[in-house]
Amino acid sequence: MGNQEDQIKAFVKEELEIFGGPLYMPEAIQEAAEEKTQLSSEIKSLSDFNDAIQNCMNCPLGKTRTSFVFGAGNPDADLMFVGEAPGEKEDLEGVPFVGRAGKLLDDILKAIELSREDVFIANVLKCRPPDNRDPNKDEIEQCEPYLLKQIELIKPKLLVALGRISATTLLRTKDSLTAMRGQVFDYHGTDMVVTYHPAALLRNPNWKRPAWEDFKKIRAMYKEKRGESA
Ligand code: URA
């Protein structure tokens, strides 16, 4: 048996055969095994990936969450939205964007003739930060690889970062939303545009007009990338 990964797999298999259930594993081996499973190149489907990371305890949010909010929508979507983190309702239901902001996102999607079934919706963080505070550095470090793996599996043609926090986190910038809107960024090889977070539009309805301009462009880019006429 050549490498560490094979050894871990053989160990896990043997333990499963013997005990048929929960395993006893020295902590270091268990951690290594989990790490390998979660981002393993052997995971080829989104639902397998969801199963593999559902019980993530990589950061302290694992202890405070009600649900791990993987994301929802079409596993083959060409358009993928990335919000900040689950809020209270999302944490309770395990589904992203189901609160008031989510209802607005549904309406916006409808206005550009799309639905949740056409797109994939995820967040930078999969677990709710207490009191909806901003994601911290450790949480982002632990969670962003999950987003990258989701993108690898879904292969969207266009990413839309919803809101300043999502965009500045992913693009490692301190730019304002105004500066980022209208630009096309490269996020690990996939085109990414930035627009308002729907919750911000609820707080400030004056932003609905420029947001609508953004979404018309998003729709045009999406159609173009799919080779469809506008
Ligand atoms: N806000 C987000 O950024 N994501 C959600 O899932 C809900 C609200």
PDB file of C-alpha atoms and ligand atoms in Angstrom:
ATOM      1  CA  MET A   1       0.000   0.000   0.000  1.00  0.00           C
ATOM      2  CA  GLY A   2       1.757   3.090  -1.271  1.00  0.00           C
ATOM      3  CA  ASN A   3       0.422   6.335   0.080  1.00  0.00           C
ATOM      4  CA  GLN A   4      -1.248   7.710   3.151  1.00  0.00           C
ATOM      5  CA  GLU A   5      -4.650   8.051   1.475  1.00  0.00           C
ATOM      6  CA  ASP A   6      -4.698   4.344   0.533  1.00  0.00           C
ATOM      7  CA  GLN A   7      -3.677   3.415   4.056  1.00  0.00           C
ATOM      8  CA  ILE A   8      -6.483   5.507   5.524  1.00  0.00           C
ATOM      9  CA  LYS A   9      -9.008   3.986   3.131  1.00  0.00           C
ATOM     10  CA  ALA A  10      -7.869   0.447   3.986  1.00  0.00           C
ATOM     11  CA  PHE A  11      -8.057   1.261   7.686  1.00  0.00           C
ATOM     12  CA  VAL A  12     -11.571   2.705   7.395  1.00  0.00           C
ATOM     13  CA  LYS A  13     -12.741  -0.258   5.303  1.00  0.00           C
ATOM     14  CA  GLU A  14     -11.357  -2.742   7.806  1.00  0.00           C
ATOM     15  CA  GLU A  15     -12.940  -0.917  10.745  1.00  0.00           C
ATOM     16  CA  LEU A  16     -16.289  -0.800   8.939  1.00  0.00           C
ATOM     17  CA  GLU A  17     -16.116  -4.531   8.227  1.00  0.00           C
ATOM     18  CA  ILE A  18     -15.295  -5.313  11.829  1.00  0.00           C
ATOM     19  CA  PHE A  19     -17.626  -2.888  13.613  1.00  0.00           C
ATOM     20  CA  GLY A  20     -20.208  -2.125  10.920  1.00  0.00           C
ATOM     21  CA  GLY A  21     -20.857   1.266  12.420  1.00  0.00           C
ATOM     22  CA  PRO A  22     -19.228   4.198  14.170  1.00  0.00           C
ATOM     23  CA  LEU A  23     -15.497   3.905  14.020  1.00  0.00           C
ATOM     24  CA  TYR A  24     -12.848   4.296  16.591  1.00  0.00           C
ATOM     25  CA  MET A  25     -10.073   6.285  14.997  1.00  0.00           C
ATOM     26  CA  PRO A  26      -7.248   8.164  16.567  1.00  0.00           C
ATOM     27  CA  GLU A  27      -8.099  11.837  16.112  1.00  0.00           C
ATOM     28  CA  ALA A  28      -5.291  12.653  13.695  1.00  0.00           C
ATOM     29  CA  ILE A  29      -6.213   9.797  11.354  1.00  0.00           C
ATOM     30  CA  GLN A  30      -9.906  10.674  11.540  1.00  0.00           C
ATOM     31  CA  GLU A  31      -9.146  14.282  10.680  1.00  0.00           C
ATOM     32  CA  ALA A  32      -6.947  13.276   7.766  1.00  0.00           C
ATOM     33  CA  ALA A  33      -9.627  10.866   6.531  1.00  0.00           C
ATOM     34  CA  GLU A  34     -12.316  13.540   6.724  1.00  0.00           C
ATOM     35  CA  GLU A  35     -10.174  16.053   4.933  1.00  0.00           C
ATOM     36  CA  LYS A  36      -9.517  13.558   2.176  1.00  0.00           C
ATOM     37  CA  THR A  37     -13.205  12.668   1.860  1.00  0.00           C
ATOM     38  CA  GLN A  38     -14.553  16.200   1.861  1.00  0.00           C
ATOM     39  CA  LEU A  39     -12.556  17.521  -1.042  1.00  0.00           C
ATOM     40  CA  SER A  40     -11.525  14.245  -2.600  1.00  0.00           C
ATOM     41  CA  SER A  41     -11.214  14.223  -6.364  1.00  0.00           C
ATOM     42  CA  GLU A  42     -13.195  10.967  -6.154  1.00  0.00           C
ATOM     43  CA  ILE A  43     -16.343  12.950  -5.368  1.00  0.00           C
ATOM     44  CA  LYS A  44     -17.942  13.446  -8.736  1.00  0.00           C
ATOM     45  CA  SER A  45     -21.508  14.458  -7.916  1.00  0.00           C
ATOM     46  CA  LEU A  46     -22.958  17.371  -6.053  1.00  0.00           C
ATOM     47  CA  SER A  47     -25.184  15.191  -3.923  1.00  0.00           C
ATOM     48  CA  ASP A  48     -22.209  13.014  -2.882  1.00  0.00           C
ATOM     49  CA  PHE A  49     -20.356  16.188  -2.000  1.00  0.00           C
ATOM     50  CA  ASN A  50     -23.314  17.401   0.045  1.00  0.00           C
ATOM     51  CA  ASP A  51     -23.345  14.071   1.934  1.00  0.00           C
ATOM     52  CA  ALA A  52     -19.600  14.272   2.523  1.00  0.00           C
ATOM     53  CA  ILE A  53     -19.581  17.723   4.105  1.00  0.00           C
ATOM     54  CA  GLN A  54     -23.004  17.895   5.845  1.00  0.00           C
ATOM     55  CA  ASN A  55     -21.496  17.215   9.252  1.00  0.00           C
ATOM     56  CA  CYS A  56     -18.578  19.612   8.877  1.00  0.00           C
ATOM     57  CA  MET A  57     -17.026  20.753  12.137  1.00  0.00           C
ATOM     58  CA  ASN A  58     -14.060  22.559  10.605  1.00  0.00           C
ATOM     59  CA  CYS A  59     -14.911  25.821  12.349  1.00  0.00           C
ATOM     60  CA  PRO A  60     -16.841  26.778  15.492  1.00  0.00           C
ATOM     61  CA  LEU A  61     -20.014  27.546  13.492  1.00  0.00           C
ATOM     62  CA  GLY A  62     -20.493  23.770  13.380  1.00  0.00           C
ATOM     63  CA  LYS A  63     -21.446  23.920  17.039  1.00  0.00           C
ATOM     64  CA  THR A  64     -23.906  26.821  16.795  1.00  0.00           C
ATOM     65  CA  ARG A  65     -25.714  26.059  13.544  1.00  0.00           C
ATOM     66  CA  THR A  66     -29.043  24.285  13.270  1.00  0.00           C
ATOM     67  CA  SER A  67     -28.499  23.270   9.649  1.00  0.00           C
ATOM     68  CA  PHE A  68     -25.592  23.047   7.277  1.00  0.00           C
ATOM     69  CA  VAL A  69     -26.862  24.984   4.248  1.00  0.00           C
ATOM     70  CA  PHE A  70     -25.152  23.366   1.268  1.00  0.00           C
ATOM     71  CA  GLY A  71     -26.976  25.293  -1.455  1.00  0.00           C
ATOM     72  CA  ALA A  72     -29.857  24.510  -3.785  1.00  0.00           C
ATOM     73  CA  GLY A  73     -30.849  24.436  -7.406  1.00  0.00           C
ATOM     74  CA  ASN A  74     -29.763  22.859 -10.648  1.00  0.00           C
ATOM     75  CA  PRO A  75     -26.566  20.781 -10.285  1.00  0.00           C
ATOM     76  CA  ASP A  76     -25.790  21.587 -13.953  1.00  0.00           C
ATOM     77  CA  ALA A  77     -26.627  25.279 -13.740  1.00  0.00           C
ATOM     78  CA  ASP A  78     -24.886  27.716 -16.073  1.00  0.00           C
ATOM     79  CA  LEU A  79     -25.618  30.544 -13.652  1.00  0.00           C
ATOM     80  CA  MET A  80     -24.657  30.394  -9.984  1.00  0.00           C
ATOM     81  CA  PHE A  81     -25.393  32.949  -7.269  1.00  0.00           C
ATOM     82  CA  VAL A  82     -23.203  33.274  -4.202  1.00  0.00           C
ATOM     83  CA  GLY A  83     -24.561  35.018  -1.128  1.00  0.00           C
ATOM     84  CA  GLU A  84     -22.828  35.696   2.154  1.00  0.00           C
ATOM     85  CA  ALA A  85     -24.040  33.146   4.696  1.00  0.00           C
ATOM     86  CA  PRO A  86     -27.319  31.595   5.855  1.00  0.00           C
ATOM     87  CA  GLY A  87     -29.552  33.791   7.995  1.00  0.00           C
ATOM     88  CA  GLU A  88     -31.929  32.675  10.731  1.00  0.00           C
ATOM     89  CA  LYS A  89     -34.597  31.210   8.461  1.00  0.00           C
ATOM     90  CA  GLU A  90     -32.057  29.490   6.225  1.00  0.00           C
ATOM     91  CA  ASP A  91     -30.382  27.986   9.295  1.00  0.00           C
ATOM     92  CA  LEU A  92     -33.728  26.594  10.439  1.00  0.00           C
ATOM     93  CA  GLU A  93     -34.768  25.248   7.046  1.00  0.00           C
ATOM     94  CA  GLY A  94     -31.392  24.204   5.605  1.00  0.00           C
ATOM     95  CA  VAL A  95     -32.098  26.019   2.325  1.00  0.00           C
ATOM     96  CA  PRO A  96     -30.419  29.235   1.100  1.00  0.00           C
ATOM     97  CA  PHE A  97     -32.353  32.446   0.560  1.00  0.00           C
ATOM     98  CA  VAL A  98     -35.743  31.414   1.950  1.00  0.00           C
ATOM     99  CA  GLY A  99     -36.364  34.559   4.028  1.00  0.00           C
ATOM    100  CA  ARG A 100     -37.582  37.940   2.776  1.00  0.00           C
ATOM    101  CA  ALA A 101     -34.399  38.550   0.791  1.00  0.00           C
ATOM    102  CA  GLY A 102     -34.855  35.130  -0.792  1.00  0.00           C
ATOM    103  CA  LYS A 103     -38.396  35.951  -1.872  1.00  0.00           C
ATOM    104  CA  LEU A 104     -37.053  39.067  -3.567  1.00  0.00           C
ATOM    105  CA  LEU A 105     -34.345  37.004  -5.266  1.00  0.00           C
ATOM    106  CA  ASP A 106     -37.083  34.659  -6.562  1.00  0.00           C
ATOM    107  CA  ASP A 107     -38.965  37.682  -7.964  1.00  0.00           C
ATOM    108  CA  ILE A 108     -35.837  39.027  -9.628  1.00  0.00           C
ATOM    109  CA  LEU A 109     -35.125  35.626 -11.169  1.00  0.00           C
ATOM    110  CA  LYS A 110     -38.676  35.510 -12.463  1.00  0.00           C
ATOM    111  CA  ALA A 111     -38.253  38.959 -13.996  1.00  0.00           C
ATOM    112  CA  ILE A 112     -35.302  37.655 -16.041  1.00  0.00           C
ATOM    113  CA  GLU A 113     -37.321  34.567 -16.935  1.00  0.00           C
ATOM    114  CA  LEU A 114     -35.433  32.170 -14.704  1.00  0.00           C
ATOM    115  CA  SER A 115     -36.292  30.182 -11.606  1.00  0.00           C
ATOM    116  CA  ARG A 116     -34.452  28.413  -8.800  1.00  0.00           C
ATOM    117  CA  GLU A 117     -34.601  25.241 -10.880  1.00  0.00           C
ATOM    118  CA  ASP A 118     -32.486  26.889 -13.589  1.00  0.00           C
ATOM    119  CA  VAL A 119     -29.731  28.270 -11.363  1.00  0.00           C
ATOM    120  CA  PHE A 120     -27.692  27.197  -8.346  1.00  0.00           C
ATOM    121  CA  ILE A 121     -27.728  29.289  -5.186  1.00  0.00           C
ATOM    122  CA  ALA A 122     -25.033  28.964  -2.521  1.00  0.00           C
ATOM    123  CA  ASN A 123     -23.259  31.068   0.054  1.00  0.00           C
ATOM    124  CA  VAL A 124     -19.643  31.784   0.933  1.00  0.00           C
ATOM    125  CA  LEU A 125     -20.318  30.258   4.371  1.00  0.00           C
ATOM    126  CA  LYS A 126     -22.473  27.177   4.720  1.00  0.00           C
ATOM    127  CA  CYS A 127     -23.332  27.834   8.359  1.00  0.00           C
ATOM    128  CA  ARG A 128     -24.976  30.814  10.019  1.00  0.00           C
ATOM    129  CA  PRO A 129     -22.698  33.127  11.997  1.00  0.00           C
ATOM    130  CA  PRO A 130     -24.370  33.949  15.329  1.00  0.00           C
ATOM    131  CA  ASP A 131     -26.489  37.120  15.125  1.00  0.00           C
ATOM    132  CA  ASN A 132     -25.749  37.258  11.385  1.00  0.00           C
ATOM    133  CA  ARG A 133     -22.362  38.872  11.978  1.00  0.00           C
ATOM    134  CA  ASP A 134     -19.924  39.110   9.052  1.00  0.00           C
ATOM    135  CA  PRO A 135     -17.920  35.949   8.242  1.00  0.00           C
ATOM    136  CA  ASN A 136     -14.493  35.914   9.884  1.00  0.00           C
ATOM    137  CA  LYS A 137     -11.127  34.934   8.400  1.00  0.00           C
ATOM    138  CA  ASP A 138     -11.023  31.419   9.850  1.00  0.00           C
ATOM    139  CA  GLU A 139     -14.589  30.643   8.731  1.00  0.00           C
ATOM    140  CA  ILE A 140     -13.815  31.841   5.203  1.00  0.00           C
ATOM    141  CA  GLU A 141     -10.576  29.837   5.071  1.00  0.00           C
ATOM    142  CA  GLN A 142     -12.391  26.676   6.111  1.00  0.00           C
ATOM    143  CA  CYS A 143     -15.472  27.163   3.952  1.00  0.00           C
ATOM    144  CA  GLU A 144     -14.307  28.674   0.671  1.00  0.00           C
ATOM    145  CA  PRO A 145     -12.797  25.364  -0.542  1.00  0.00           C
ATOM    146  CA  TYR A 146     -16.344  23.938  -0.391  1.00  0.00           C
ATOM    147  CA  LEU A 147     -17.564  26.687  -2.696  1.00  0.00           C
ATOM    148  CA  LEU A 148     -14.672  25.990  -5.057  1.00  0.00           C
ATOM    149  CA  LYS A 149     -15.515  22.301  -5.134  1.00  0.00           C
ATOM    150  CA  GLN A 150     -19.163  23.148  -5.822  1.00  0.00           C
ATOM    151  CA  ILE A 151     -18.066  25.317  -8.736  1.00  0.00           C
ATOM    152  CA  GLU A 152     -15.799  22.513  -9.991  1.00  0.00           C
ATOM    153  CA  LEU A 153     -18.755  20.095  -9.972  1.00  0.00           C
ATOM    154  CA  ILE A 154     -21.461  22.452 -11.297  1.00  0.00           C
ATOM    155  CA  LYS A 155     -19.219  24.196 -13.847  1.00  0.00           C
ATOM    156  CA  PRO A 156     -21.354  27.342 -14.110  1.00  0.00           C
ATOM    157  CA  LYS A 157     -20.583  29.673 -17.002  1.00  0.00           C
ATOM    158  CA  LEU A 158     -21.242  32.748 -14.871  1.00  0.00           C
ATOM    159  CA  LEU A 159     -21.021  33.488 -11.159  1.00  0.00           C
ATOM    160  CA  VAL A 160     -22.908  36.322  -9.483  1.00  0.00           C
ATOM    161  CA  ALA A 161     -21.669  37.522  -6.106  1.00  0.00           C
ATOM    162  CA  LEU A 162     -24.590  38.944  -4.163  1.00  0.00           C
ATOM    163  CA  GLY A 163     -23.529  41.901  -2.084  1.00  0.00           C
ATOM    164  CA  ARG A 164     -20.329  43.592  -0.987  1.00  0.00           C
ATOM    165  CA  ILE A 165     -19.353  41.020   1.641  1.00  0.00           C
ATOM    166  CA  SER A 166     -19.622  38.065  -0.706  1.00  0.00           C
ATOM    167  CA  ALA A 167     -17.758  39.918  -3.468  1.00  0.00           C
ATOM    168  CA  THR A 168     -14.965  41.424  -1.369  1.00  0.00           C
ATOM    169  CA  THR A 169     -14.434  38.095   0.388  1.00  0.00           C
ATOM    170  CA  LEU A 170     -14.183  36.068  -2.794  1.00  0.00           C
ATOM    171  CA  LEU A 171     -12.225  38.635  -4.789  1.00  0.00           C
ATOM    172  CA  ARG A 172      -9.890  39.560  -1.923  1.00  0.00           C
ATOM    173  CA  THR A 173     -10.489  43.273  -2.387  1.00  0.00           C
ATOM    174  CA  LYS A 174     -11.635  46.196  -0.293  1.00  0.00           C
ATOM    175  CA  ASP A 175     -13.377  47.880  -3.241  1.00  0.00           C
ATOM    176  CA  SER A 176     -16.845  49.303  -2.832  1.00  0.00           C
ATOM    177  CA  LEU A 177     -19.831  47.650  -4.444  1.00  0.00           C
ATOM    178  CA  THR A 178     -20.136  50.659  -6.743  1.00  0.00           C
ATOM    179  CA  ALA A 179     -16.565  50.119  -7.975  1.00  0.00           C
ATOM    180  CA  MET A 180     -17.135  46.405  -8.538  1.00  0.00           C
ATOM    181  CA  ARG A 181     -20.494  46.615 -10.313  1.00  0.00           C
ATOM    182  CA  GLY A 182     -20.201  46.539 -14.087  1.00  0.00           C
ATOM    183  CA  GLN A 183     -16.874  44.681 -14.095  1.00  0.00           C
ATOM    184  CA  VAL A 184     -16.288  41.050 -15.028  1.00  0.00           C
ATOM    185  CA  PHE A 185     -13.878  39.336 -12.648  1.00  0.00           C
ATOM    186  CA  ASP A 186     -12.139  36.001 -12.898  1.00  0.00           C
ATOM    187  CA  TYR A 187     -12.875  33.821  -9.891  1.00  0.00           C
ATOM    188  CA  HIS A 188     -10.613  30.767 -10.174  1.00  0.00           C
ATOM    189  CA  GLY A 189     -11.250  30.541 -13.914  1.00  0.00           C
ATOM    190  CA  THR A 190     -14.971  31.405 -13.951  1.00  0.00           C
ATOM    191  CA  ASP A 191     -16.389  34.810 -14.886  1.00  0.00           C
ATOM    192  CA  MET A 192     -17.895  36.592 -11.900  1.00  0.00           C
ATOM    193  CA  VAL A 193     -20.012  39.732 -11.738  1.00  0.00           C
ATOM    194  CA  VAL A 194     -21.154  41.570  -8.651  1.00  0.00           C
ATOM    195  CA  THR A 195     -24.488  43.087  -7.757  1.00  0.00           C
ATOM    196  CA  TYR A 196     -26.512  44.200  -4.756  1.00  0.00           C
ATOM    197  CA  HIS A 197     -27.534  41.739  -2.065  1.00  0.00           C
ATOM    198  CA  PRO A 198     -31.332  41.390  -2.127  1.00  0.00           C
ATOM    199  CA  ALA A 199     -31.439  42.250   1.604  1.00  0.00           C
ATOM    200  CA  ALA A 200     -29.780  45.585   0.754  1.00  0.00           C
ATOM    201  CA  LEU A 201     -32.500  46.212  -1.827  1.00  0.00           C
ATOM    202  CA  LEU A 202     -35.128  45.652   0.862  1.00  0.00           C
ATOM    203  CA  ARG A 203     -33.378  48.189   3.085  1.00  0.00           C
ATOM    204  CA  ASN A 204     -32.848  50.719   0.304  1.00  0.00           C
ATOM    205  CA  PRO A 205     -35.457  50.503  -2.493  1.00  0.00           C
ATOM    206  CA  ASN A 206     -33.597  53.274  -4.398  1.00  0.00           C
ATOM    207  CA  TRP A 207     -31.071  50.607  -5.357  1.00  0.00           C
ATOM    208  CA  LYS A 208     -33.711  48.498  -7.098  1.00  0.00           C
ATOM    209  CA  ARG A 209     -33.354  50.465 -10.349  1.00  0.00           C
ATOM    210  CA  PRO A 210     -29.551  49.999 -10.689  1.00  0.00           C
ATOM    211  CA  ALA A 211     -29.956  46.398  -9.540  1.00  0.00           C
ATOM    212  CA  TRP A 212     -32.433  45.851 -12.353  1.00  0.00           C
ATOM    213  CA  GLU A 213     -29.846  47.202 -14.813  1.00  0.00           C
ATOM    214  CA  ASP A 214     -27.333  44.680 -13.413  1.00  0.00           C
ATOM    215  CA  PHE A 215     -29.774  41.807 -13.758  1.00  0.00           C
ATOM    216  CA  LYS A 216     -30.579  42.699 -17.362  1.00  0.00           C
ATOM    217  CA  LYS A 217     -26.835  42.502 -18.079  1.00  0.00           C
ATOM    218  CA  ILE A 218     -26.587  39.222 -16.155  1.00  0.00           C
ATOM    219  CA  ARG A 219     -29.383  37.796 -18.248  1.00  0.00           C
ATOM    220  CA  ALA A 220     -27.692  38.957 -21.482  1.00  0.00           C
ATOM    221  CA  MET A 221     -24.330  37.452 -20.420  1.00  0.00           C
ATOM    222  CA  TYR A 222     -25.999  34.208 -19.411  1.00  0.00           C
ATOM    223  CA  LYS A 223     -27.792  33.954 -22.764  1.00  0.00           C
ATOM    224  CA  GLU A 224     -24.658  34.796 -24.686  1.00  0.00           C
ATOM    225  CA  LYS A 225     -22.618  32.199 -22.796  1.00  0.00           C
ATOM    226  CA  ARG A 226     -25.284  29.605 -23.596  1.00  0.00           C
ATOM    227  CA  GLY A 227     -25.214  30.586 -27.253  1.00  0.00           C
ATOM    228  CA  GLU A 228     -28.804  31.797 -27.085  1.00  0.00           C
ATOM    229  CA  SER A 229     -30.116  34.959 -28.695  1.00  0.00           C
ATOM    230  CA  ALA A 230     -31.129  37.719 -26.273  1.00  0.00           C
TER     231      ALA A 230
HETATM  232  N1  URA B   1     -28.448  36.108   2.982  1.00  0.00           N
HETATM  233  C1  URA B   1     -27.458  35.421   2.379  1.00  0.00           C
HETATM  234  O1  URA B   1     -26.417  35.964   2.040  1.00  0.00           O
HETATM  235  N2  URA B   1     -27.646  34.120   2.164  1.00  0.00           N
HETATM  236  C2  URA B   1     -28.764  33.479   2.492  1.00  0.00           C
HETATM  237  O2  URA B   1     -28.859  32.273   2.244  1.00  0.00           O
HETATM  238  C3  URA B   1     -29.779  34.226   3.109  1.00  0.00           C
HETATM  239  C4  URA B   1     -29.605  35.531   3.339  1.00  0.00           C
END
